[in-house]
Amino acid sequence: TFSTRTNGLIRDRSTLMSSLLQAAPAAHLPLANTHLRQFHQHQQFEHDDVISFYDDKVTQYANQQLQTVTLKTLLGLGRTPESGSSPHTLETNLQVARYARQELPVRLARLIKATQKLPFIVGTNPYIKSVYKLYYDSFQTITNSAEAQEIRTKEDLDKFAALLQGLVSSHADVVPMLSQGFQESKKYMNKADIKVFLDGMIHARIGIRLIAEQVISLWEQRNHHLQDEALDSKEQYMVGVVHTGLKPAELIRTCASFVQELCDVNYGSSPEVVINGQIDAKFTYVPVHLEYILCELLKNAVRATVEHSKKMGRSALTPHGDRKASPYSASSGSDARSMVVIDGEGDDSMDETKRVNEFGHPPVEVTIAQGDHEITIRIRDQGGGISRDNMESIFDYSFTTVKNENESSDSLDAGDGDSPYGVDSIFKGVSRLAMQAGLGGPIAGLGFGLPLTRIYAQYFGGDMHLISLQGHGCDVFIKLKQIDETLDNLQI
Ligand code: ADP
Ligand code: K
Ligand code: MG
């Protein structure tokens, strides 16, 4: 199971799998603002009068200004006089909860309004309707429930944290639902409008999750501290969802093992992952965001590598998918396969980045660089790169080079009576969703990896760039700003 392999860095409640299915928010200021501006302009877009679920309360909240608090205050990282010296005091926890109580309904209301403005026919898609309903119900839950009215005491906080826990878990499948919904609706909306809507939606969702998770995590951590339980090395560094001593190398190693296993399940073999550069680097960041980014980019890198090996006739698979030693291997015949190699600086031993493994795959190389207030990670594969034609589309939602087995039956659905969605399309979708959430999940196929990864990378003012050396491989650069006082003017 994942939990045995992901102990340590990945939180119990947010297992790798659930975090893979979750979207989160944000972007570099200028860019984020552009997206958000477009997102809100988009609200004036269509069919106001047709929406039957028009609701005054939603409008009233949606029109409120978002609060401007510093990132440090929002995350409880600030050391205000009331909060004392520990981020795990009741006062800090209450302060963050009160902020969440005010802020979440406003953000949820904006998402609801934006979804209401989708073209009517898109709003009738069962997946999009379900997502809409989730946000609508969450908005009602937070604004109606007594425990959410005022948060003054420890008991108020306990109830509010429990309420948020329920909401967060009910939203776990929103991303695959959106993916399926817009996949089915792409005939009714142009690509650019889908992109503006989903960028805004996913950015907003990351913010909502971050605020809710921060309340829950601070609350859990304070309970933990109160119970005087021995804290493991990770817990000592956590302030809510923020890790104040996050080592990218450790997280890369965990994600790499997970992705290699996924690749083994899908293809019967996988490349090595070599981690080098400043492997001792540490910084302050939200581990679940970095974990999401790393897993998506590593999945892309290993998939490209294995498929390219196959194409080049280097793959060491028998027709039955059994493993067989390859003549290319530097270590063929060895049982002790080191799946993830950490390559320290000044290590003069054989160059791991050049060594093709026993399955014929060149390694994926992950290099860590620590700058002032930022970390750069480069993920380099030798998977053949991306063609010029595809380069234009890789950041589009739902663009994938994985073949869709349902392609022909999907288009049949469209011609089916009044509804654009065939009667059985929801059932087909469920099995696809089940597959995507199932054992290990797919290595690719949603076409959401790159666009989501970029939104996550930009959330705290970072960025992501992909460079394709067509015929050879790809370099992906992720630059992440450390969450510290330099980000205090950043609104998320
Ligand atoms: P998915 O992985 O579900 O297909 P992504 O958004 O992650 O969706 O990637 C979109 C497409 O970009 C992939 O289907 C693949 O064709 C291409 N791609 C992404 N990363 C790489 C890479 N490292 N090497 C080659 N092609 C890549
Ligand atoms: K894509
Ligand atoms: Mg992908």
CSV table of N, CA and C in Angstrom, one decimal, residues 24 31 46 77 82 115 151 187 338 344-345 361 439 474 484:
chain,number,residue,atom,x,y,z
A,24,ALA,N,-5.0,22.3,-6.6
A,24,ALA,CA,-4.9,23.4,-5.7
A,24,ALA,C,-4.6,24.6,-6.5
A,31,LEU,N,0.6,37.2,-13.4
A,31,LEU,CA,-0.1,36.2,-14.2
A,31,LEU,C,-1.4,35.8,-13.5
A,46,GLU,N,-22.6,34.4,-20.1
A,46,GLU,CA,-23.8,33.8,-20.8
A,46,GLU,C,-25.0,33.6,-19.9
A,77,LEU,N,2.0,31.6,10.4
A,77,LEU,CA,3.4,31.7,10.5
A,77,LEU,C,3.9,32.9,11.2
A,82,GLU,N,-0.2,38.3,20.3
A,82,GLU,CA,-1.2,37.3,20.8
A,82,GLU,C,-0.9,35.9,20.6
A,115,THR,N,-19.4,29.2,-12.3
A,115,THR,CA,-19.9,27.9,-12.9
A,115,THR,C,-21.3,28.2,-13.5
A,151,ILE,N,-16.4,31.8,15.9
A,151,ILE,CA,-15.4,30.9,16.4
A,151,ILE,C,-14.7,31.6,17.5
A,187,LYS,N,-17.3,19.9,-27.3
A,187,LYS,CA,-17.9,20.4,-28.6
A,187,LYS,C,-18.7,21.6,-28.4
A,338,SER,N,18.9,-0.7,-7.8
A,338,SER,CA,18.7,0.5,-7.0
A,338,SER,C,17.8,1.4,-7.8
A,344,GLY,N,25.6,12.3,-4.8
A,344,GLY,CA,26.2,13.5,-4.1
A,344,GLY,C,27.2,14.3,-4.9
A,345,GLU,N,27.4,15.5,-4.6
A,345,GLU,CA,28.4,16.3,-5.2
A,345,GLU,C,29.7,15.8,-4.9
A,361,HIS,N,16.4,1.4,-20.4
A,361,HIS,CA,16.0,2.7,-20.2
A,361,HIS,C,17.1,3.6,-19.7
A,439,LEU,N,-6.1,1.2,-8.3
A,439,LEU,CA,-4.8,0.8,-7.8
A,439,LEU,C,-3.7,1.6,-8.6
A,474,CYS,N,13.3,15.8,-22.8
A,474,CYS,CA,12.8,17.1,-22.3
A,474,CYS,C,13.5,17.5,-21.0
A,484,ASP,N,8.3,32.8,2.6
A,484,ASP,CA,8.9,33.6,3.8
A,484,ASP,C,8.4,35.1,3.6
